[in-house]
Structures are given as structure tokens and as C-alpha cells.
PDB file of C-alpha atoms in Angstrom:
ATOM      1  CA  UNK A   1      -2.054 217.007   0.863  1.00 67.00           C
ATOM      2  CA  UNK A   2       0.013 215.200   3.689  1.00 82.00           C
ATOM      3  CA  UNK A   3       1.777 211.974   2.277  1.00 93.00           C
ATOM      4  CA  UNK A   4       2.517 209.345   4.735  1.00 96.00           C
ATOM      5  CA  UNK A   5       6.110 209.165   3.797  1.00 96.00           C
ATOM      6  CA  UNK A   6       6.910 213.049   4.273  1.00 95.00           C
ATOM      7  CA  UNK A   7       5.536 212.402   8.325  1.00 95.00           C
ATOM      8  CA  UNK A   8       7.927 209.580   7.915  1.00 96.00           C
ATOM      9  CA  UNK A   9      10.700 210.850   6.942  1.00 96.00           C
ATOM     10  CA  UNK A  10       9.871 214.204   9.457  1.00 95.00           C
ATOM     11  CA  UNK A  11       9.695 212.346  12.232  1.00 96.00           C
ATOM     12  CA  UNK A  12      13.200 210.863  11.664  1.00 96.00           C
ATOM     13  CA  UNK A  13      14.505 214.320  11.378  1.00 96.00           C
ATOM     14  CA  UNK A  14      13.056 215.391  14.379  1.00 95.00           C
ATOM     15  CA  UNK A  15      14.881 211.931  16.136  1.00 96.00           C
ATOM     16  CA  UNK A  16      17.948 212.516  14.607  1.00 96.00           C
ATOM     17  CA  UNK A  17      18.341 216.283  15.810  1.00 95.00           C
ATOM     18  CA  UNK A  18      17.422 214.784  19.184  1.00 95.00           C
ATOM     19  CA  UNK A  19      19.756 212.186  19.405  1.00 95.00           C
ATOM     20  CA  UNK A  20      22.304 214.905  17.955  1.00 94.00           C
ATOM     21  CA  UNK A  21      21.162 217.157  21.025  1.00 92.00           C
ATOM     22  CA  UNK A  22      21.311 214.658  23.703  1.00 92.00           C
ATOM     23  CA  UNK A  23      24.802 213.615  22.325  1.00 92.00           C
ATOM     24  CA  UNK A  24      26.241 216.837  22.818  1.00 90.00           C
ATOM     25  CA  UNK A  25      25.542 217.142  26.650  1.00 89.00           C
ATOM     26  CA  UNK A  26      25.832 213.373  27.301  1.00 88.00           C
ATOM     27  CA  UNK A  27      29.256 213.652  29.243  1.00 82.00           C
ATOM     28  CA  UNK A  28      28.770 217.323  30.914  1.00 79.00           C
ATOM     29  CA  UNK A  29      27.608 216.688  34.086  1.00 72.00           C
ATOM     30  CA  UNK A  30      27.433 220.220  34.665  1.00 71.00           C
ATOM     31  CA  UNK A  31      24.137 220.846  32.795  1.00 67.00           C
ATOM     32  CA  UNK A  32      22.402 217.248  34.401  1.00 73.00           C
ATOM     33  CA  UNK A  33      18.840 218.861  34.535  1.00 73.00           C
ATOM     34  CA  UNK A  34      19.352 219.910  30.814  1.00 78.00           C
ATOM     35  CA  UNK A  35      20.291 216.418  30.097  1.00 81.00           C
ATOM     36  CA  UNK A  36      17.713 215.387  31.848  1.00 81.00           C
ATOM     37  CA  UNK A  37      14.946 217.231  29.682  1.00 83.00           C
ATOM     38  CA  UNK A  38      16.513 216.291  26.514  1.00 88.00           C
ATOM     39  CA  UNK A  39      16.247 212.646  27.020  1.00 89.00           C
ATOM     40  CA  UNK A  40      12.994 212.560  27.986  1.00 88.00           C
ATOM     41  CA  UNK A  41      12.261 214.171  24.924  1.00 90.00           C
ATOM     42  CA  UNK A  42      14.364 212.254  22.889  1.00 94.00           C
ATOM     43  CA  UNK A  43      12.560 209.160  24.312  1.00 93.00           C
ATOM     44  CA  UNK A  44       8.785 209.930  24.360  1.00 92.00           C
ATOM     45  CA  UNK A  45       9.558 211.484  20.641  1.00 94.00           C
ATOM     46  CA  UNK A  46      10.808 207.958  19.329  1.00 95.00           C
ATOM     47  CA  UNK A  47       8.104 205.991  20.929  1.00 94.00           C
ATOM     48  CA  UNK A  48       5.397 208.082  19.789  1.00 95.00           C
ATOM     49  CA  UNK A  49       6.762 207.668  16.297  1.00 96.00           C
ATOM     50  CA  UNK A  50       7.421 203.498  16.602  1.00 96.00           C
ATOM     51  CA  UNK A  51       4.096 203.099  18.355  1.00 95.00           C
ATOM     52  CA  UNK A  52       1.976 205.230  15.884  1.00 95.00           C
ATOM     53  CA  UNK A  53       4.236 203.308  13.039  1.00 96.00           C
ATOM     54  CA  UNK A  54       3.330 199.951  14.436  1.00 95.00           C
ATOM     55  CA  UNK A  55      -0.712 200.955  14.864  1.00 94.00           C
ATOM     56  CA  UNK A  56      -0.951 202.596  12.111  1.00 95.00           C
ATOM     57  CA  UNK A  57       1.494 201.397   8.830  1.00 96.00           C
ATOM     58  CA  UNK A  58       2.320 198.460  10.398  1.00 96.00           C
ATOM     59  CA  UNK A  59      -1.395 197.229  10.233  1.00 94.00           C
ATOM     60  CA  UNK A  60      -1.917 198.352   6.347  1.00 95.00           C
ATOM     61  CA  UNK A  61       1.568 197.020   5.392  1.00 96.00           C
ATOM     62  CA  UNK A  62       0.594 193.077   7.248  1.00 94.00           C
ATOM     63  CA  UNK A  63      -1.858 193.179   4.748  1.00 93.00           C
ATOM     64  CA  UNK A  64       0.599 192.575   1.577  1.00 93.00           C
ATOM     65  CA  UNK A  65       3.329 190.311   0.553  1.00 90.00           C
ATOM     66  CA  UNK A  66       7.277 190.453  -0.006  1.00 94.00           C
ATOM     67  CA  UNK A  67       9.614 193.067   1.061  1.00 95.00           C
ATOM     68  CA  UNK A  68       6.754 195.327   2.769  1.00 95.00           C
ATOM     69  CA  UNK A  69       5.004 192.442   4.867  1.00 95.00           C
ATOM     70  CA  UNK A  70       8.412 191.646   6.085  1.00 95.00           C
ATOM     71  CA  UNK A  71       9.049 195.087   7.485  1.00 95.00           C
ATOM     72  CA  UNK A  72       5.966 195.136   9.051  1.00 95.00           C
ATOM     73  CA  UNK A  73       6.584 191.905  10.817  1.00 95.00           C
ATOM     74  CA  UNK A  74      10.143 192.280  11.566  1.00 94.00           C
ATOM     75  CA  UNK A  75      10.033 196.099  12.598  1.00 94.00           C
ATOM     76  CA  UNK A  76       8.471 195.900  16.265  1.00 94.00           C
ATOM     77  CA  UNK A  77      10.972 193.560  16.802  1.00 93.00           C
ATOM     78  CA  UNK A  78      13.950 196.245  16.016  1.00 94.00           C
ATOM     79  CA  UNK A  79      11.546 198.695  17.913  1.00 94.00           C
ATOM     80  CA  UNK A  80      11.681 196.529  20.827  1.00 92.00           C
ATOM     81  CA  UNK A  81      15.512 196.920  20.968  1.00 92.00           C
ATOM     82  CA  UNK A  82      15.694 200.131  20.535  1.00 93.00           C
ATOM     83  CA  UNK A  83      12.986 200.969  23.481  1.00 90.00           C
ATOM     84  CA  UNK A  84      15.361 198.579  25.909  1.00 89.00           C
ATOM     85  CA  UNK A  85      18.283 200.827  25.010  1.00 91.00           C
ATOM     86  CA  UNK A  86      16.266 204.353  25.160  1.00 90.00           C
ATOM     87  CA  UNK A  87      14.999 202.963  29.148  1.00 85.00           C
ATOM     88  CA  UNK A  88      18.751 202.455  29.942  1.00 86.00           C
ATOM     89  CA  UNK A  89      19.107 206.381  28.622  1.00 88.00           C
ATOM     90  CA  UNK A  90      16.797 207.457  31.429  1.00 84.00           C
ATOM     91  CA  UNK A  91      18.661 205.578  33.921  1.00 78.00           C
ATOM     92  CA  UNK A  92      22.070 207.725  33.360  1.00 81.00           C
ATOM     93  CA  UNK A  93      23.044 210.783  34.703  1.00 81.00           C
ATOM     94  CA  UNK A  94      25.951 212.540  32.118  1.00 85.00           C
ATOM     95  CA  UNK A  95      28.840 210.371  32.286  1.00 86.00           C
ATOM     96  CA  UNK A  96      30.972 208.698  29.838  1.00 89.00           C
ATOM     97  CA  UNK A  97      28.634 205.470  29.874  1.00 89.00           C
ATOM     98  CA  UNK A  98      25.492 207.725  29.106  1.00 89.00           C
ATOM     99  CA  UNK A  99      27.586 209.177  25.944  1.00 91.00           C
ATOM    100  CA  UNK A 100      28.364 205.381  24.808  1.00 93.00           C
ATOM    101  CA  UNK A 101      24.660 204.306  25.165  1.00 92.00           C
ATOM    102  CA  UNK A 102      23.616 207.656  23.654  1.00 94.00           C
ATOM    103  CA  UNK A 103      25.832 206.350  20.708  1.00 94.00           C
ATOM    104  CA  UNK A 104      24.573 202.219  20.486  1.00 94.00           C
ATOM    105  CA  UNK A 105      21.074 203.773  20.578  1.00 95.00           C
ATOM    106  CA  UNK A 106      21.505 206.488  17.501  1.00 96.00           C
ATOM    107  CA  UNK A 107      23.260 203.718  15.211  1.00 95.00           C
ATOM    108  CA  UNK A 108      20.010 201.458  16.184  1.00 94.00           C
ATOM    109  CA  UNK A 109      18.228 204.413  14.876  1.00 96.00           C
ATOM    110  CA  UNK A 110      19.473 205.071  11.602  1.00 96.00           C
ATOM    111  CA  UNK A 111      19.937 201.361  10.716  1.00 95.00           C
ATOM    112  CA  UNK A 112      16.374 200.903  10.815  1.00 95.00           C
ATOM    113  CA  UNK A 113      15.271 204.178  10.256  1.00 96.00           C
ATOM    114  CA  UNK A 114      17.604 205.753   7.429  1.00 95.00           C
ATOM    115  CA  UNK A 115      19.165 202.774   6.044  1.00 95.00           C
ATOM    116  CA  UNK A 116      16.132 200.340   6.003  1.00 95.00           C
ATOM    117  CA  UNK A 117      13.179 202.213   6.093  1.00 96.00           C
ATOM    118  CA  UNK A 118      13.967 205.333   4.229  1.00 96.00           C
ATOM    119  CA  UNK A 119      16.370 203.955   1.456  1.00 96.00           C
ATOM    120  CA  UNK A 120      14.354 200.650   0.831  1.00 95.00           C
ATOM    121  CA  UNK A 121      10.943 200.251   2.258  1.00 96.00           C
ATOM    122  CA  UNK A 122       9.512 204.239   1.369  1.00 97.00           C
ATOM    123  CA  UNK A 123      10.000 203.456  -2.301  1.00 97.00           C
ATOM    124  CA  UNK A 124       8.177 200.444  -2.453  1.00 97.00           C
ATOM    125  CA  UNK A 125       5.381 201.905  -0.372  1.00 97.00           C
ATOM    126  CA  UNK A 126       5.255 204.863  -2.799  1.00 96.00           C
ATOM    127  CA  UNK A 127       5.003 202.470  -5.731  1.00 96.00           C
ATOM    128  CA  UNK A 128       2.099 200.362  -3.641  1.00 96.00           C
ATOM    129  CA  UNK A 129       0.031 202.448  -2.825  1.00 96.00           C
ATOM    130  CA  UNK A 130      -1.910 205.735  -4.239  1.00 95.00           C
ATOM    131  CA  UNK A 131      -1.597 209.369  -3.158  1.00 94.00           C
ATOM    132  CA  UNK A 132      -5.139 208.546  -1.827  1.00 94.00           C
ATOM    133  CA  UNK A 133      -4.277 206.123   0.126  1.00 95.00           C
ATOM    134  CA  UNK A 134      -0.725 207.682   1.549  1.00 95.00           C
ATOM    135  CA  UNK A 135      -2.757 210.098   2.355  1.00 94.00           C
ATOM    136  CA  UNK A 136      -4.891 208.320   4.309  1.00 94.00           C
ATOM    137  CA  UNK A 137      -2.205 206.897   6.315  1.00 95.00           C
ATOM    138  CA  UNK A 138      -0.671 210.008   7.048  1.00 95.00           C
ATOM    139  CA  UNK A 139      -3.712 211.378   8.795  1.00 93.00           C
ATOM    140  CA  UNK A 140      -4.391 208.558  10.580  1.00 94.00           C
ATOM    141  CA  UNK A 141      -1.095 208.365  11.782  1.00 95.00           C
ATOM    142  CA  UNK A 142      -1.041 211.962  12.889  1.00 93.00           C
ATOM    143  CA  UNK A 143      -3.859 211.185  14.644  1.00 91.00           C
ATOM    144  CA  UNK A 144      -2.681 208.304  16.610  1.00 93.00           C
ATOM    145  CA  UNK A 145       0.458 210.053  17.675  1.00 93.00           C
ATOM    146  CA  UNK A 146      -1.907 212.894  19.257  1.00 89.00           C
ATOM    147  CA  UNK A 147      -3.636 210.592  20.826  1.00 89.00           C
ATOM    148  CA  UNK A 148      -0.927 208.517  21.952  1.00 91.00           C
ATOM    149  CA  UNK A 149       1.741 211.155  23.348  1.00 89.00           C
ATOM    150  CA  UNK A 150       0.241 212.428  26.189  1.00 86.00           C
ATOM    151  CA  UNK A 151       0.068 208.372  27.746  1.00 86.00           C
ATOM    152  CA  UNK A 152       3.957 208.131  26.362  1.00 88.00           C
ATOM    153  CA  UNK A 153       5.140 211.393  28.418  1.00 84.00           C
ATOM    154  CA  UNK A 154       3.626 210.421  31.312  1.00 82.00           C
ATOM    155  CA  UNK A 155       4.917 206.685  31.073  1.00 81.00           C
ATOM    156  CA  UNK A 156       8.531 208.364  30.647  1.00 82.00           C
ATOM    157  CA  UNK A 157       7.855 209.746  33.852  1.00 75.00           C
ATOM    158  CA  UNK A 158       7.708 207.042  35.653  1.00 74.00           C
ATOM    159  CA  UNK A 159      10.982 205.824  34.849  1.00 69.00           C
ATOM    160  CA  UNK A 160      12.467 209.206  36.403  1.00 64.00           C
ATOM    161  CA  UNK A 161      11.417 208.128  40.141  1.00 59.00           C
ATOM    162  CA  UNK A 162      15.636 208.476  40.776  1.00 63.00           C
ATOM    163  CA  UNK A 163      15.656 212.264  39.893  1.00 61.00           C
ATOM    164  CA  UNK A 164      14.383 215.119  42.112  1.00 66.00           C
ATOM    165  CA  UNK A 165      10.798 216.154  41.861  1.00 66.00           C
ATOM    166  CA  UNK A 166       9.326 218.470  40.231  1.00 74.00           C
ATOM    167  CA  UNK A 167       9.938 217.044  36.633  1.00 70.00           C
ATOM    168  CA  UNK A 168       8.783 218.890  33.970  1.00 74.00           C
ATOM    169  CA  UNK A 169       8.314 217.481  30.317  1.00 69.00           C
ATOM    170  CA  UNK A 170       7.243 218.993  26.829  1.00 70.00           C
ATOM    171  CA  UNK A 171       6.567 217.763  23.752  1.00 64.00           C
ATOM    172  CA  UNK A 172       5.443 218.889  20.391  1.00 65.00           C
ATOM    173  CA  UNK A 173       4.087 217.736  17.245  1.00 59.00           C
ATOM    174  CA  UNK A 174       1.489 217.768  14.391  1.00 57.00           C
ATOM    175  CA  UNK A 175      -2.217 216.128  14.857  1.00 53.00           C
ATOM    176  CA  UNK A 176      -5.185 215.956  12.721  1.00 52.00           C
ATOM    177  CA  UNK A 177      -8.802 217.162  13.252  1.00 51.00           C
ATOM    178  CA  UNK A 178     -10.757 215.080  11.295  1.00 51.00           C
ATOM    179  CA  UNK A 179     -14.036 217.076   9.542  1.00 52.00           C
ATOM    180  CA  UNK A 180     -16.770 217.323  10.986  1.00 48.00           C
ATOM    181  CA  UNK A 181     -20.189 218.411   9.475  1.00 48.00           C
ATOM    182  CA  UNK A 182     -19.734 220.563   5.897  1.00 48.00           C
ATOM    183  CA  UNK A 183     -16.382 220.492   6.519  1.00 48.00           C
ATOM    184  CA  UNK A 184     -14.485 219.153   3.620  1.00 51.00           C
ATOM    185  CA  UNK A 185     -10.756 218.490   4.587  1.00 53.00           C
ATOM    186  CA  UNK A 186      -9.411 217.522   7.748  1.00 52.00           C
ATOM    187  CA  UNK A 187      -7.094 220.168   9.197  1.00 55.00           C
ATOM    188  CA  UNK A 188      -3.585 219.948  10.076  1.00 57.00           C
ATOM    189  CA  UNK A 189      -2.201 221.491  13.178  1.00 61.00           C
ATOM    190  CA  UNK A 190       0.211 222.138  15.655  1.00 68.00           C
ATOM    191  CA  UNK A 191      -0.075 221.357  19.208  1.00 68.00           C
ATOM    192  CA  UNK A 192       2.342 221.356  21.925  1.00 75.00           C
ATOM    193  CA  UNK A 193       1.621 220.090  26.079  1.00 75.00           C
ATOM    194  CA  UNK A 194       3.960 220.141  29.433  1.00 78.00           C
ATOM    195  CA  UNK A 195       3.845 217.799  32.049  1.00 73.00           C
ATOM    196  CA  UNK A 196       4.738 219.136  35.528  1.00 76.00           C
ATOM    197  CA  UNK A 197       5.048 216.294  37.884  1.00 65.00           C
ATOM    198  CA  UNK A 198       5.383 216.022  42.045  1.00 67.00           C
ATOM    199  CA  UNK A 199       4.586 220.153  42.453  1.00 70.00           C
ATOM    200  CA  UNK A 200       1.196 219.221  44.013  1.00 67.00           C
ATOM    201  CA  UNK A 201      -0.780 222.240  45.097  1.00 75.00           C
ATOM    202  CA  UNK A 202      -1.621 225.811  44.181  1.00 83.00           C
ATOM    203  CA  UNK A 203       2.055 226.351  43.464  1.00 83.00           C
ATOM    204  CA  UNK A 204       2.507 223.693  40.406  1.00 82.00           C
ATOM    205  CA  UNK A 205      -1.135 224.866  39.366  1.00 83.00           C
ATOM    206  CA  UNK A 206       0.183 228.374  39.103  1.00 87.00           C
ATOM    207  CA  UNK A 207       3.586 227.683  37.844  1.00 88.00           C
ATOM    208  CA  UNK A 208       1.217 225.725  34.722  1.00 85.00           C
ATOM    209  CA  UNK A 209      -1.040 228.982  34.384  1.00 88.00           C
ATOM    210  CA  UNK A 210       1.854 231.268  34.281  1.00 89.00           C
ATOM    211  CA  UNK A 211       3.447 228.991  31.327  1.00 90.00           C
ATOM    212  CA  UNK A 212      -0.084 229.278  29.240  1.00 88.00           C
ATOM    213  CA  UNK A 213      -0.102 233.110  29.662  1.00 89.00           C
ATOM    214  CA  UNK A 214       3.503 233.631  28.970  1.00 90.00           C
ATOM    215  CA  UNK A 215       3.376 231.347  25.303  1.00 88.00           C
ATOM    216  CA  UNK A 216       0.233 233.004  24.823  1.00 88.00           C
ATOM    217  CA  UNK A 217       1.844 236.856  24.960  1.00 89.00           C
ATOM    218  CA  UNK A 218       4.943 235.459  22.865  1.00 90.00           C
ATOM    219  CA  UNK A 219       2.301 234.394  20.306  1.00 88.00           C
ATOM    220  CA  UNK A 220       1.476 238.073  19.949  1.00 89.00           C
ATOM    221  CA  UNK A 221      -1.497 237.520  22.354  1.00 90.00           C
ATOM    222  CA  UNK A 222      -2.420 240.035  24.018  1.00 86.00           C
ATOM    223  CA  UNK A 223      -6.148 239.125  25.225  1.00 88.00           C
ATOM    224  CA  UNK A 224      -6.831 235.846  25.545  1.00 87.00           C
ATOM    225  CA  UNK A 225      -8.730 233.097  28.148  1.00 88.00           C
ATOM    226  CA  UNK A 226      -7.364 230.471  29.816  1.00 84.00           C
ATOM    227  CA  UNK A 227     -10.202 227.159  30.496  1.00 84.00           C
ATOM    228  CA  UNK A 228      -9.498 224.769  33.322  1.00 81.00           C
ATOM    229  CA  UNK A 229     -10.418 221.480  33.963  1.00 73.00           C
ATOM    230  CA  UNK A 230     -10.207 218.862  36.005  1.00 65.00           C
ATOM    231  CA  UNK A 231      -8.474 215.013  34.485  1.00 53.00           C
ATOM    232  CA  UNK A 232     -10.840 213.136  37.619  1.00 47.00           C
TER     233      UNK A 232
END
């Protein structure tokens, strides 16, 4: 049964190896494009994760009093700050300045993250509420994150306008299915998307096409169908 806090405490893993990733290349402006990738990713991956938070545990926690109500009303504001640093990531080619923003924004992190949320506030919502009901959070947050991620990637676009086209994006994470029918249990999966933007044409719509059938054959695929449609 998924547990609210364990997709809590998994999404700050997956941020923290991020921010450990992004870290590493921050000053080698030899691999730009690589940096490039990884803090995109780094960026759409927190977002998704405060923005799901806010929609989703934010809501439920509102709804009591003392230490948890507090967190819910103070955390978007700590979000906030941390988005305003994350935009100024985007802005930075490697350099020594990228490195020392790379650094304010992972000790934002982990201040609210590790040292608030993990060690103070995921207790008390253990104690609060049931495994029912953390279970109940969990999928809905799963949901809202697969729902939401798609919109966050492409907004992270956006802010790449300086940086030469084509831009390609990926992200990955867990989302829901909710049952349907005689279905009993919703059904946790993995899903993973690219974004290839400003390779208009046959050529980006092939490059795309190859991608699918290449994961596909590394999944041990070796007959399989690839639907297309059309986002207009």
C-alpha cells in the first residue's frame, strides 16, 4: 500500500541526487548542454513535487491545528523562495556563479525538506492520520504530479529562450490509475515523457519516433506499435 510519507520522502531523494548531479558540472563549461539538461530536470522535478505538495497535503493539512496547520500555511511561502532561486539556475551557463546558486538553492532544500519536513512534520502526520488515509494522500498526490508535469516541463521551457533550439527535456516519475469498473485497487506505475522543442517538421517528428522505438527495443521489445496523435 503506498503511504504518503514514503512518496515524500522519495521525492526528496530524487531532489537531492539532482541537486548532487547538477553540482558536479556547475563550473565545467565544457559539458554546457549537459548542464543544461540537468537543470531543467532538477527544476521541473522540484516543482512538480512543491506544487503537488501544496494541492494535495497542503489542502488536508489547512484543515487541522498546531504544528501541521502551520506547515501548511508557511510552506508555499519557503516554496516560493526556492522557485525564485531554481529560475535564476536556468539563467546560468556553468560558471562559478551557477556553482554558488546551485549551492544557496540545495541548503533551501534540505532546510525545508530534510530538516523541517522530514525530521518534524512526517511524524506528526504519521501520528494524525491513519494508514487509510496516508494512503489516500499518496495516490492522490501521485496523481496530481502526473497530471501536473507535463504543464511544468513545458513552462521550464520557456525560460530557456537564451539557449539554442532544439531543447530537449525528460522527465520521469510514478502516477496512479485510479480503478475503474471491477477493478479493486488503483495501480501504480511508471511513466516517463520527452519534450523536443523548436525542431518543427518531419525531422523533430522523426527524431521523437526514433526515441519510442529505440526505449521500446531496450525494453526487450521486439514487436510493438507506435499511436500518434495530434495535441490541436
Amino acid at each position: 500500500m503506498m503511504d504518503i510519507i514514503d512518496l515524500l520522502r522519495r521525492d526528496h531523494d530524487e531532489v537531492a541526487e539532482l541537486f548532487s548531479h547538477v553540482a558536479e558540472i556547475a563550473r565545467d563549461d565544457r559539458r554546457t548542454s549537459g548542464a543544461l539538461r540537468a537543470c531543467a530536470q532538477l527544476v521541473v522535478a522540484a516543482r512538480v513535487h512543491t506544487c503537488a505538495e501544496e494541492r494535495v497535503l497542503y489542502e488536508v493539512l489547512r484543515t487541522h491545528t498546531g504544528p501541521l496547520k502551520a506547515f501548511a500555511l508557511g510552506g508555499p511561502h519557503e516554496h516560493e523562495i526556492l522557485d525564485v532561486t531554481l529560475d535564476k539556475i536556468l539563467l546560468h551557463r556553468p560558471s562559478e556563479e551557477l556553482e554558488v546558486i546551485v549551492r544557496v538553492a540545495h541548503d533551501l532544500f534540505e532546510m525545508h525538506a530534510r530538516d523541517e519536513e522530514e525530521i518534524e512534520v512526517l511524524p506528526l502526520i504519521a501520528a494524525a492520520f491513519s494508514c487509510d488515509e496516508r494512503a489516500a494522500l499518496a495516490r492522490d498526490f501521485a496523481a496530481e504530479k502526473a497530471r501536473i508535469r507535463p504543464q511544468i516541463a513545458r513552462m521550464v521551457a520557456t525560460r530557456l529562450t537564451h539557449e539554442p533550439r532544439p531543447i530537449r527535456l525528460c522527465y520521469e516519475g510514478t502516477v496512479v490509475r485510479r480503478r475503474q469498473g471491477r477493478a479493486r485497487r488503483h495501480r501504480q506505475v511508471p511513466q516517463a515523457g520527452v519534450e523536443l522543442y523548436g525542431a518543427s517538421g518531419v525531422a523533430g517528428d522523426v527524431e521523437i519516433l526514433r526515441l519510442a522505438a529505440s526505449v521500446a527495443r531496450c525494453c526487450g521489445l521486439s514487436a510493438f506499435v507506435v499511436d500518434l496523435g495530434h495535441a490541436a
